[in-house]
CSV table of C-alpha atoms in Angstrom, one decimal:
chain,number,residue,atom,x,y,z
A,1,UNK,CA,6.9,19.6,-9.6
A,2,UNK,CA,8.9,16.2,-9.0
A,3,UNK,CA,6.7,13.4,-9.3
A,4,UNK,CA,7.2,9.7,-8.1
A,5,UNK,CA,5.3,6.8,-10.0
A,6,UNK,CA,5.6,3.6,-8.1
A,7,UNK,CA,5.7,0.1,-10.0
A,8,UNK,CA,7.0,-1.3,-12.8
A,9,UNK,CA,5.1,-2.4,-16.0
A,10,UNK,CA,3.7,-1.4,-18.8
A,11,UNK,CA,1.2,0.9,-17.4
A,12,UNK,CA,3.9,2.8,-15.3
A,13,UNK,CA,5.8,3.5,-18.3
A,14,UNK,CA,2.6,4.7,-20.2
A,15,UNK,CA,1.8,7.4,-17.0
A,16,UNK,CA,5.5,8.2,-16.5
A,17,UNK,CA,5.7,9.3,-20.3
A,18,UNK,CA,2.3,11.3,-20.3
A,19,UNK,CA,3.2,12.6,-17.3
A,20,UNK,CA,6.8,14.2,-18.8
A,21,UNK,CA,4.3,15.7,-21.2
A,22,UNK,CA,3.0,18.4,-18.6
A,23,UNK,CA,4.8,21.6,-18.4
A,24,UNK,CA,4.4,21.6,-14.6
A,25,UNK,CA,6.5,18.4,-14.0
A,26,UNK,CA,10.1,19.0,-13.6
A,27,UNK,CA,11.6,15.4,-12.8
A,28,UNK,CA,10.0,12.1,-12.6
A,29,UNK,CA,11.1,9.0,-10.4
A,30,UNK,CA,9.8,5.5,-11.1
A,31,UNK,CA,9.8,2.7,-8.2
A,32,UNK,CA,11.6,0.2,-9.3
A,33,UNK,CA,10.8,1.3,-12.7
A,34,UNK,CA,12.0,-0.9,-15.7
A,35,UNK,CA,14.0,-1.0,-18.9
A,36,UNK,CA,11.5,1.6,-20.3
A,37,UNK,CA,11.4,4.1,-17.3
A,38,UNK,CA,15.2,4.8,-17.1
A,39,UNK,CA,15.2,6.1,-20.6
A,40,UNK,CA,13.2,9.1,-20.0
A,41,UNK,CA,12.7,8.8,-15.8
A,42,UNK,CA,15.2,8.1,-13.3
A,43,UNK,CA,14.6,4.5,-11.7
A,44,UNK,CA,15.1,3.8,-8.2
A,45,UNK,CA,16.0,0.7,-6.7
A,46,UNK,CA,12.9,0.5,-3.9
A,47,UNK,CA,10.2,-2.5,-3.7
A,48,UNK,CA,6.2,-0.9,-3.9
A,49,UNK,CA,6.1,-2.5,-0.8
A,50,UNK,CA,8.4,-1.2,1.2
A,51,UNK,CA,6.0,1.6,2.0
A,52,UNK,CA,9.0,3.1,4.8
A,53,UNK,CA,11.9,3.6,2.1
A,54,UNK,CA,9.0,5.4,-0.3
A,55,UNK,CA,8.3,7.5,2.0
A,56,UNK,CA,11.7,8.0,3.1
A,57,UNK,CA,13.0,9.0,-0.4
A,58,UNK,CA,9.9,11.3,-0.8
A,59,UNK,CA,11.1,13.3,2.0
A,60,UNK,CA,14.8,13.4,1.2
A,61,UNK,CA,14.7,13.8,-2.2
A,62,UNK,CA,11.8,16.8,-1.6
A,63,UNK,CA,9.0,15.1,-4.0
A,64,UNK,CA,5.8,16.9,-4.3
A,65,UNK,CA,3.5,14.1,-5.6
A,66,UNK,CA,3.2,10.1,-5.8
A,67,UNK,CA,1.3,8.5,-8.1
A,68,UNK,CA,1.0,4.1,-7.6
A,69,UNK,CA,0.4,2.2,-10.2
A,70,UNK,CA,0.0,-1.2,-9.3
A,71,UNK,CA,-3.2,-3.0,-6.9
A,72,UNK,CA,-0.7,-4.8,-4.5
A,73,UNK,CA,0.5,-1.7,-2.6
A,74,UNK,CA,-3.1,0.2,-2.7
A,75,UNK,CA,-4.2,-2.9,-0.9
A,76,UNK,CA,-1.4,-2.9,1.3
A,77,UNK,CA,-2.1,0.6,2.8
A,78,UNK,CA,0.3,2.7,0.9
A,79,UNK,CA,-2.1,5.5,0.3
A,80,UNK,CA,-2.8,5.6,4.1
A,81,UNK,CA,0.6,5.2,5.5
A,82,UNK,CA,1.5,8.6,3.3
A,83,UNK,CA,-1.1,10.4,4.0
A,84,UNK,CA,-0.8,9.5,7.8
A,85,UNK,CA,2.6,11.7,6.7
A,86,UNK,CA,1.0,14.5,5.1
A,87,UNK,CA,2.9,12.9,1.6
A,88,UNK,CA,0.4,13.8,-1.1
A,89,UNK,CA,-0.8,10.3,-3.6
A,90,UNK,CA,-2.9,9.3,-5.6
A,91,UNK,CA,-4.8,6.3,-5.4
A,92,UNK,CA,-7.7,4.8,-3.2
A,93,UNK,CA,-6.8,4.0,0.8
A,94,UNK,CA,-6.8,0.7,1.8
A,95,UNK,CA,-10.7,0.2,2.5
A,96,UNK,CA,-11.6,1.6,-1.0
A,97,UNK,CA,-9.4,-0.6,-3.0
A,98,UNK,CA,-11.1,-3.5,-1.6
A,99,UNK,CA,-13.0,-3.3,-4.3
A,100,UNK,CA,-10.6,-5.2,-6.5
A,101,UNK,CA,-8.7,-7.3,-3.8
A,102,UNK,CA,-12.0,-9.3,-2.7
A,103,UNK,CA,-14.5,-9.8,-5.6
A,104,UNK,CA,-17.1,-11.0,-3.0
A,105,UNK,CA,-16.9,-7.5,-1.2
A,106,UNK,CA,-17.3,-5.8,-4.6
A,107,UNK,CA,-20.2,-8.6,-5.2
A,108,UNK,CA,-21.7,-7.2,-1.7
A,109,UNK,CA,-21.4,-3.6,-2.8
A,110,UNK,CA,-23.3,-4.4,-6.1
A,111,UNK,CA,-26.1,-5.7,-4.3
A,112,UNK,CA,-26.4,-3.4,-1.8
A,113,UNK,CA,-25.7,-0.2,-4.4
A,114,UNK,CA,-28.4,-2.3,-6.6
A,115,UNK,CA,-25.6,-2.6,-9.5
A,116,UNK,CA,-26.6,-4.9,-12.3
A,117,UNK,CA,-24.3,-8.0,-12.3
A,118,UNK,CA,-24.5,-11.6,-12.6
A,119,UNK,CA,-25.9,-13.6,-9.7
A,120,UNK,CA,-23.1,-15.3,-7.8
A,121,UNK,CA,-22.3,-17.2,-4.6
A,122,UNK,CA,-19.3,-17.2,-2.7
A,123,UNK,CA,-17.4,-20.3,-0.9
A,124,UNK,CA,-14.6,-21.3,1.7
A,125,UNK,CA,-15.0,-24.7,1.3
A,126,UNK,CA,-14.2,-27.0,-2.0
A,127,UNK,CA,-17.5,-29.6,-1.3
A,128,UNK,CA,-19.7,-26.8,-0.8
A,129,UNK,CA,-18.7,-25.0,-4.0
A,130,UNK,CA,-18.8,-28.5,-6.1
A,131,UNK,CA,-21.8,-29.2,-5.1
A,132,UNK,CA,-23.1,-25.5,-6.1
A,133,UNK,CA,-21.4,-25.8,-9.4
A,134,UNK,CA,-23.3,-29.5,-9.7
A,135,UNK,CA,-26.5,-27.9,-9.1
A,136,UNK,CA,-26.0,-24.8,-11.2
A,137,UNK,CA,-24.5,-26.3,-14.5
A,138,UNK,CA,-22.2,-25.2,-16.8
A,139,UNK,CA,-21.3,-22.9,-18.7
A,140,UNK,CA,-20.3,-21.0,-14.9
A,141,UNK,CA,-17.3,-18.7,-13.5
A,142,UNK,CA,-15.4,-19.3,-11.2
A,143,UNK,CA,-12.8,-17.1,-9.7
A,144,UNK,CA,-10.4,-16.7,-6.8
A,145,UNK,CA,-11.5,-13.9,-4.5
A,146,UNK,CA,-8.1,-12.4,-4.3
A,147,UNK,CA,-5.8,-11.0,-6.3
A,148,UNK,CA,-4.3,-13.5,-8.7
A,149,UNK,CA,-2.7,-11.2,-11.3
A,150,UNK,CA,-5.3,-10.8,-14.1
A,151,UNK,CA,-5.5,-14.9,-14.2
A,152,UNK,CA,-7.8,-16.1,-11.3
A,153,UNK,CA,-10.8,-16.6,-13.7
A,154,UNK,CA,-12.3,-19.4,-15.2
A,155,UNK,CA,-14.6,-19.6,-17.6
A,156,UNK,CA,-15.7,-23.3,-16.8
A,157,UNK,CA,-17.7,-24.8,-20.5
A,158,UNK,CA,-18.5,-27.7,-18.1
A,159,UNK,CA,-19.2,-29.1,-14.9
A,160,UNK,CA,-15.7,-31.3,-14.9
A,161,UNK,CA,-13.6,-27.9,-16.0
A,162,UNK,CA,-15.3,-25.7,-13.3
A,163,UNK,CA,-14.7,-28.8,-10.3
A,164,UNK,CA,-10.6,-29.0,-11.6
A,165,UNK,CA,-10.6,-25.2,-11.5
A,166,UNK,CA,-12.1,-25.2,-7.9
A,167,UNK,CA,-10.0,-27.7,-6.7
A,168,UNK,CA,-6.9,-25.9,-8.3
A,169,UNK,CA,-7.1,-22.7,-6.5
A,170,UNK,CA,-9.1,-24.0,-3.0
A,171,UNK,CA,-6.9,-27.2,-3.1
A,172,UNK,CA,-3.8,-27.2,-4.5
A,173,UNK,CA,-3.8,-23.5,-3.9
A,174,UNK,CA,-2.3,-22.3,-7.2
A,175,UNK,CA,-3.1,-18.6,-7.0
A,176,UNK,CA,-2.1,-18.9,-3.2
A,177,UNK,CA,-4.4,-17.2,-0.2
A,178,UNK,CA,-6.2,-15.2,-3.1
A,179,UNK,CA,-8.1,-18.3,-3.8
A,180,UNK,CA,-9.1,-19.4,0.2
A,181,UNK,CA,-12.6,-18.1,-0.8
A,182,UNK,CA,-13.8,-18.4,-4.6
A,183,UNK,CA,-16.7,-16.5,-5.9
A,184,UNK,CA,-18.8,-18.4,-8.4
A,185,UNK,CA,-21.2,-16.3,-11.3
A,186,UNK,CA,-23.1,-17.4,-13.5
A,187,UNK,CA,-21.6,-16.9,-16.8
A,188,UNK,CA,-23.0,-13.9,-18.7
A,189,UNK,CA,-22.8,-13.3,-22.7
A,190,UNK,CA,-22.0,-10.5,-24.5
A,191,UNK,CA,-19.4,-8.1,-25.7
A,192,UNK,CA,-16.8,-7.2,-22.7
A,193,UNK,CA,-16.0,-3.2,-22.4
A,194,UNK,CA,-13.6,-1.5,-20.1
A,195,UNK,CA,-14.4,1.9,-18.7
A,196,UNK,CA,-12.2,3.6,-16.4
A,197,UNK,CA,-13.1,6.5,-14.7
A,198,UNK,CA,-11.2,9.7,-12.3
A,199,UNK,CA,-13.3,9.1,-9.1
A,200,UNK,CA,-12.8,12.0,-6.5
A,201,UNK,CA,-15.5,10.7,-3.9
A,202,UNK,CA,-18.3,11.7,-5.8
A,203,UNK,CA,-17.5,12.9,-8.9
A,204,UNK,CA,-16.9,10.8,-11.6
A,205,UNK,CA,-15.5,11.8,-15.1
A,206,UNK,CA,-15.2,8.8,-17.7
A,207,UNK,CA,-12.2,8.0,-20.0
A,208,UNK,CA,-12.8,6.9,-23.1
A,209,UNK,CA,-13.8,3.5,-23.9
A,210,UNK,CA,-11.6,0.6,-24.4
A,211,UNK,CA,-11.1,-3.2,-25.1
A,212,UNK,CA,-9.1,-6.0,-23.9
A,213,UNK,CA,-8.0,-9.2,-25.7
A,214,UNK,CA,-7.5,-11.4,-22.6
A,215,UNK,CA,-6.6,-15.0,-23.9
A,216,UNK,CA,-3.0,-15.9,-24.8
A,217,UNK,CA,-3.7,-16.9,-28.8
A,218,UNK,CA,-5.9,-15.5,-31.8
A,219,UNK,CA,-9.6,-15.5,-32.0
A,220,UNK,CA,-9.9,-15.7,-28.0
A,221,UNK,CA,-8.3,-18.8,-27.6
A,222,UNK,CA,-6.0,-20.4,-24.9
A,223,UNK,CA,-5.7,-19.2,-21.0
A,224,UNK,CA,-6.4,-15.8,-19.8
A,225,UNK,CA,-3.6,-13.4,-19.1
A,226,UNK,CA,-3.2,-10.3,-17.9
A,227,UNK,CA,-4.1,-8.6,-21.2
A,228,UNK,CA,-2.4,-9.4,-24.6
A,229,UNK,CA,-3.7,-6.2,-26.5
A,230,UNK,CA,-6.0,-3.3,-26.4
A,231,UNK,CA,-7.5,-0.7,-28.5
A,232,UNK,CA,-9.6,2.6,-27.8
A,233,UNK,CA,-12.2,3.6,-28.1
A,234,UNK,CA,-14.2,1.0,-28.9
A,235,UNK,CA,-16.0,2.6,-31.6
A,236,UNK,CA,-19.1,0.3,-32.0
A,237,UNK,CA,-20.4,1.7,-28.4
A,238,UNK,CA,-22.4,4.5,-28.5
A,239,UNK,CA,-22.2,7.9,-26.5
A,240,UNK,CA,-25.4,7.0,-24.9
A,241,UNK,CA,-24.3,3.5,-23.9
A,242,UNK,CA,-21.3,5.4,-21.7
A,243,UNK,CA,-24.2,7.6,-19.8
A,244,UNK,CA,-26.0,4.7,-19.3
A,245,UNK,CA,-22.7,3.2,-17.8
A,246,UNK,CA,-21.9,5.9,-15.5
A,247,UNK,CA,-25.5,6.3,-14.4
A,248,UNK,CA,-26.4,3.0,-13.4
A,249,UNK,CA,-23.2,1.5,-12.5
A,250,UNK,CA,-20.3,4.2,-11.9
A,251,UNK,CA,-21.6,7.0,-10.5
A,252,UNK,CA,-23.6,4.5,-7.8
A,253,UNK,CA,-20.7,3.4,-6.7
A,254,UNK,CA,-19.2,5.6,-6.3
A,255,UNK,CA,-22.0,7.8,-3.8
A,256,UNK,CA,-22.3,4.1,-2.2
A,257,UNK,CA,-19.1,3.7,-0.9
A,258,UNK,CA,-19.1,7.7,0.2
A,259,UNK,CA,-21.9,7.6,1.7
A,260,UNK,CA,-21.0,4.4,3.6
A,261,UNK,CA,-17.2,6.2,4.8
A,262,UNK,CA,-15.5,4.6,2.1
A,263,UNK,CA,-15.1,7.3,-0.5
A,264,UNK,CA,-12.8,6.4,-3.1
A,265,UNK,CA,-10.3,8.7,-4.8
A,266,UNK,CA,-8.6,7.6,-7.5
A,267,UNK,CA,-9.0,5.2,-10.7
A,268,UNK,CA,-12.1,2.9,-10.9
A,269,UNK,CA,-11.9,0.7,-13.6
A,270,UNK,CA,-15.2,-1.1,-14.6
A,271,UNK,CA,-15.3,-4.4,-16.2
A,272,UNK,CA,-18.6,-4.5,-18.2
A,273,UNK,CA,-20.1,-7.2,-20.1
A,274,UNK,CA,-22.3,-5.7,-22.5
A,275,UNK,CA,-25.6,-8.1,-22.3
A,276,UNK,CA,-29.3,-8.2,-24.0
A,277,UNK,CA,-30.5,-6.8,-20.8
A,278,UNK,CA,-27.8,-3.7,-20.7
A,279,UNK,CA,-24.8,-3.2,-19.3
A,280,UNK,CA,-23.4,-5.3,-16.6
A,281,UNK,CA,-20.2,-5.5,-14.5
A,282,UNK,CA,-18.0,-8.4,-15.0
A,283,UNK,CA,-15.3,-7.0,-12.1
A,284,UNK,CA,-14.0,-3.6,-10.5
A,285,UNK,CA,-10.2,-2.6,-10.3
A,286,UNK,CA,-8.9,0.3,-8.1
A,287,UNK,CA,-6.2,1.5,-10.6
A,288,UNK,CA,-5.4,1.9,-14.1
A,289,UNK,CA,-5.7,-1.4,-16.6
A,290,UNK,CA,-2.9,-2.7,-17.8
A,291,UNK,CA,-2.6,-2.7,-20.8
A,292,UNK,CA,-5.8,-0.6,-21.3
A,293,UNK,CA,-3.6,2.9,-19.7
A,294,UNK,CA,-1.0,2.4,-22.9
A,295,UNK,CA,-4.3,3.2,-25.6
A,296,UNK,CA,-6.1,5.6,-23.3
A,297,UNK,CA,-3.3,8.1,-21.9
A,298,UNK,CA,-1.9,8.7,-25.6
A,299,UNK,CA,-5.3,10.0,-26.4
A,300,UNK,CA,-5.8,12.5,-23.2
A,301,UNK,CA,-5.6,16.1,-24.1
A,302,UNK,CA,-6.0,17.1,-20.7
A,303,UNK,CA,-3.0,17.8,-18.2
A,304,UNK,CA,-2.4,14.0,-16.1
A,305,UNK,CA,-0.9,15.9,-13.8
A,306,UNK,CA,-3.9,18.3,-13.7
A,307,UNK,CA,-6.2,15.6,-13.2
A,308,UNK,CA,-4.4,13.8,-10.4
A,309,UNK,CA,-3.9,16.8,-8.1
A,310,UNK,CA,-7.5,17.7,-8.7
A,311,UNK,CA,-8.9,14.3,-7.7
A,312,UNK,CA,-6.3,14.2,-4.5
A,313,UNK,CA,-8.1,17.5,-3.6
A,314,UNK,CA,-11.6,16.6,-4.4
A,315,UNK,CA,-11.7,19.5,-7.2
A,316,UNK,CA,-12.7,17.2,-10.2
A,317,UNK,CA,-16.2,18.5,-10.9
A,318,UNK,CA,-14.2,22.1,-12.1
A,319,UNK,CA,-12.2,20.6,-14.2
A,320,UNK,CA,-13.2,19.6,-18.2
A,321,UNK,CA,-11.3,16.4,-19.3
A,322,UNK,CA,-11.1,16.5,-23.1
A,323,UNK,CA,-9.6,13.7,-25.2
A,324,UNK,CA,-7.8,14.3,-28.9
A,325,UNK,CA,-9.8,13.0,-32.3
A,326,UNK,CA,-8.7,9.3,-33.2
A,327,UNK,CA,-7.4,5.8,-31.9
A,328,UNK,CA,-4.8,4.0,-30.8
A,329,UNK,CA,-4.0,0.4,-30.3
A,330,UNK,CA,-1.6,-2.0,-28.0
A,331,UNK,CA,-0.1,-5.1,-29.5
A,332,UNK,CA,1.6,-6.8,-26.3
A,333,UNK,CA,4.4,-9.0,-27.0
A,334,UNK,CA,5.3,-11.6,-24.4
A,335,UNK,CA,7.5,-14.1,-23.6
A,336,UNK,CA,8.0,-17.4,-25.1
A,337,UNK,CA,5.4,-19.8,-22.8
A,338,UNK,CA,3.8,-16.8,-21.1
A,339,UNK,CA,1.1,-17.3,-19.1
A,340,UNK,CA,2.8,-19.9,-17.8
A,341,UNK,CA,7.0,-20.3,-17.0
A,342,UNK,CA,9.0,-18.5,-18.9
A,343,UNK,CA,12.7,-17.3,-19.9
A,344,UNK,CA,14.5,-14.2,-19.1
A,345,UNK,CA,17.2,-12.1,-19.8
A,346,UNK,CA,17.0,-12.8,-23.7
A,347,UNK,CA,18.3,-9.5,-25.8
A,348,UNK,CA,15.3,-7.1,-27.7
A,349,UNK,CA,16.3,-5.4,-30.7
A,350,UNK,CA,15.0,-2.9,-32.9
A,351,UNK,CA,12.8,-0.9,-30.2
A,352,UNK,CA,13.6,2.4,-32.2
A,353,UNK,CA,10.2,3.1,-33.5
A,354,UNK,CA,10.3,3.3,-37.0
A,355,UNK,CA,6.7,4.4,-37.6
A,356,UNK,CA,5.6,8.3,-36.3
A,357,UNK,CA,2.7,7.9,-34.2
A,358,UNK,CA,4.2,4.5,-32.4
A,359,UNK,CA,5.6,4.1,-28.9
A,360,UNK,CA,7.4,1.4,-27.2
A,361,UNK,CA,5.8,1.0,-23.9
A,362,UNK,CA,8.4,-1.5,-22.1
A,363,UNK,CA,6.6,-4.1,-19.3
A,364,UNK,CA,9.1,-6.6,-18.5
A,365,UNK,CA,12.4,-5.4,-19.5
A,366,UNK,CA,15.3,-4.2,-17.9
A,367,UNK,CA,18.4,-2.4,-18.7
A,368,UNK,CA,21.9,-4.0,-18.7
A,369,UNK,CA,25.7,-3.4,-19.5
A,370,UNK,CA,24.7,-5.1,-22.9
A,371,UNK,CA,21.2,-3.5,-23.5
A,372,UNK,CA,18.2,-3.9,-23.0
A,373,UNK,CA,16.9,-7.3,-22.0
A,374,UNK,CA,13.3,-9.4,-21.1
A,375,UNK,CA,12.4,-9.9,-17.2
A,376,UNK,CA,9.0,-10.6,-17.6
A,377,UNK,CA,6.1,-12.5,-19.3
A,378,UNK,CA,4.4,-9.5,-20.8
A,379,UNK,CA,7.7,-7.8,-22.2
A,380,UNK,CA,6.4,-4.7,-24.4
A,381,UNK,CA,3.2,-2.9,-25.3
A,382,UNK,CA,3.4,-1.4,-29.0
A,383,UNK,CA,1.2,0.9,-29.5
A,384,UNK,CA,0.1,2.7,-32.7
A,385,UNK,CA,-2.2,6.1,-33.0
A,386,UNK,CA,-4.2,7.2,-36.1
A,387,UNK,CA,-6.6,9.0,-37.7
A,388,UNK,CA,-8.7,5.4,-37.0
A,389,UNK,CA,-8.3,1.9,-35.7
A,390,UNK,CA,-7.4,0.9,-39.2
A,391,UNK,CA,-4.5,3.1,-39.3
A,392,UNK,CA,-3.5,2.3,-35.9
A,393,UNK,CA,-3.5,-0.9,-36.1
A,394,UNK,CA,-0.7,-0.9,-39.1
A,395,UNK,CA,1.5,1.7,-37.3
A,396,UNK,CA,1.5,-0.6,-34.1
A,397,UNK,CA,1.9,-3.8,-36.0
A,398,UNK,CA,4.5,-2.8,-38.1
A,399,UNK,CA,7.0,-2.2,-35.3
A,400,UNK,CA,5.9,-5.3,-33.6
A,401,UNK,CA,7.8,-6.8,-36.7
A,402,UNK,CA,10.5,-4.5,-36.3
A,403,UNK,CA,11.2,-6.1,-32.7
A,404,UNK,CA,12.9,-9.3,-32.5
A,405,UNK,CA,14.1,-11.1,-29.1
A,406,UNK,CA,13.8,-14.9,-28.7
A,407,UNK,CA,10.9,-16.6,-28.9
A,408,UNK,CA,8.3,-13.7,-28.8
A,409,UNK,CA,4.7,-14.1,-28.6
A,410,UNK,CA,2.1,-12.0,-30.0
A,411,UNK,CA,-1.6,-12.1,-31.4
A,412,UNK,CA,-2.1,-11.0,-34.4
A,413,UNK,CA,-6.0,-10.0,-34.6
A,414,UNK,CA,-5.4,-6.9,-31.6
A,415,UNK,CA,-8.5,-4.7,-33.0
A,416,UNK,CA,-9.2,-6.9,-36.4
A,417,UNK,CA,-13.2,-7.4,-35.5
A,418,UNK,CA,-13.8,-3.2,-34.4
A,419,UNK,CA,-11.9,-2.1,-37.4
A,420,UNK,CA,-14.4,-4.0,-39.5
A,421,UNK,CA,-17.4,-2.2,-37.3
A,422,UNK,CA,-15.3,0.9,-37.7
A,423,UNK,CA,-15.0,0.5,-41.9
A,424,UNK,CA,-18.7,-0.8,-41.9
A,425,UNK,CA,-19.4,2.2,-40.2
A,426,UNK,CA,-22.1,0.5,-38.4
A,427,UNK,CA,-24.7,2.0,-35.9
A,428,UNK,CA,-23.8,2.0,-32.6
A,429,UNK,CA,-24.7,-0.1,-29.5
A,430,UNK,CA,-27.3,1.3,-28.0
């Protein structure tokens, strides 16, 4: 089969490379693809907007299968204006993905699914939300309703940091339309856990477990970003904690929205906060994480390919998705002043892997006369399998000191506090 992926990060390059791993895949294009992608894919030069010229190139270039990557086009339509084409994809239609591009409709969902989460309110006006956040306290949440890239969230300590915050996005209008309504949470404590799941309407199959490291600098400090590391699984959370997961939280969704015409196919990705009370969700996504898809896919035994077709068709209940003993973790290495401006075009060298079990997944990077060079804030994920976290951890951060461009940016505690639950060997979460 010849398979399309469309975007071009990190987590493109991590399907794009699984994918080439399936003996039923003949060719694989990536949309606009990056540095990464044109090593082993061929690129093509078309915007994941520009839904018409996809689909156009589908056609021409006879493409059995499109996979999308990023949320901007899922929201956009893209799996709608292809199947209105008879073009098979994968990914959730436009009504299904609002689940991610309007955290007040997810909110809505929750309550109506009766989905443990934090109790929030949502606003459209800055003195209504002020005084909410007034009356409420600190420490609170607050986040832009729409899609702001990973970095719409605040977690306010006080009153004053939660009315800036509000008056950045609903008045100054920093992360654009996304924040013309905010949503505002209380703020809940606990451990944070990622689970994504294969979602085919109804049935749900979990991937293994996984954790991000969201803030720019060590020990969680600094602005969030759109991830700076991952690792999986997360070996401190039990078996039973993932049924609880999927039976209180997933797998309700997931009937919900089918039962209510909005069945989404596809990959839900599930937030959690991990509190004294049990498991709660922090946020839904509609596609794979980034970078939480460059330490999951490496561990899949099962056929991607496989999988997506069978979710497409609504076949996911007959098939078994197994995953390979071990770990693997993602060191991200951004650009100098990432979150915020940054430089590019600056040379990368040494992205030859120089330990086995390591791959270079590329983010921002593209290719040039002269080489590879940065284009973007999160530049590479480096990730390292093993036998454990401890022995991932050195593969990937061994050629994350092999790599050298200007001013790179990395943390430098990716997995440090599981690999001590890991060597403890304490018992699990329950």
């Amino acid at each position: 089969m010849k398979v399309l992926v469309i975007g071009g990060g990190g987590r493109e390059h991590a399907i794009v490379w699984k994918l080439l791993q399936s003996p039923k895949v003949e060719k694989v294009y990536c949309a606009p693809g990056n540095g990464g992608t044109a090593e082993i894919a061929q690129n093509v030069p078309i915007g994941v907007q520009d839904f018409a010229a996809l689909a156009q190139f589908v056609k021409d270039e006879g493409i059995d299968f499109t996979v999308v990557g990023p949320e901007d086009p899922l929201l956009g339509g893209i799996v709608d204006f292809f199947q209105e084409r008879s073009l098979p994809i994968f990914g959730p239609n436009g009504k299904a993905a609002m689940i991610e591009g309007s955290k007040s409709f997810a909110k809505s969902l929750m309550k109506r699914y009766n989905i443990p989460t934090s109790a929030y309110e949502s606003f459209i006006d800055y003195e209504s939300a002020s005084a909410y956040v007034r009356q409420q306290g600190a420490p609170i949440v607050v986040k832009a309703d729409g899609l702001a890239a990973g970095k719409g969230v605040v977690v306010a300590e006080t009153v004053e940091e939660a009315e800036e915050a509000l008056r950045q996005i609903m008045q100054e209008s920093v992360f654009g339309a996304a924040g013309t309504r905010v949503v505002i949470e209380e703020c809940m404590f606990g451990e944070e856990l990622s689970l994504l799941s294969f979602v085919d309407g109804e049935t749900v199959k979990p991937m293994i477990t996984s954790q991000d490291h969201k803030r720019i600098f060590n020990d969680d400090r600094g602005p969030n970003t759109g991830g700076m590391g991952t690792y999986a699984p997360v070996p401190h959370m039990s078996a039973e904690l993932v049924d609880t997961i999927v039976k209180t939280i997933v797998q309700p969704m997931a009937s919900g929205m089918a039962k209510d015409g909005i069945p989404f196919k596809g990959v839900l990705y599930t937030g959690l906060m991990i509190t004294e009370q049990g498991p709660k969700v922090v946020e839904f996504n509609a596609r794979f994480g980034d970078p939480e898809t460059q330490v999951i896919l490496p561990l899949l035994e099962t056929d991607l390919l496989d999988i997506f077709v069978a979710t497409v068709n609504g076949e996911l209940d007959a098939l078994d998705v197994t995953w390979k003993e071990g770990s693997a973790v993602c060191v991200v290495m951004a650009a100098p002043g990432y979150p915020g401006e940054y430089p590019k075009g600056k040379p990368i060298d040494g992205l030859t892997p120089t330990k086995e079990g390591v791959t270079v997944f590329h983010a921002g990077t593209k290719q040039t006369d002269e080489g590879i060079v940065t284009s973007g804030g999160r530049v590479l994920g480096v990730v390292g399998t093993g036998a454990n976290l401890e022995q991932a951890r050195e593969a990937a951060y061994a050629s994350v000191q092999a790599i050298s461009f200007e001013g790179a940016q990395y943390r430098t505690d990716i997995a440090a506090k599981a690999m001590k639950y890991q060597q403890r060997k304490e018992p699990a979460v329950e």
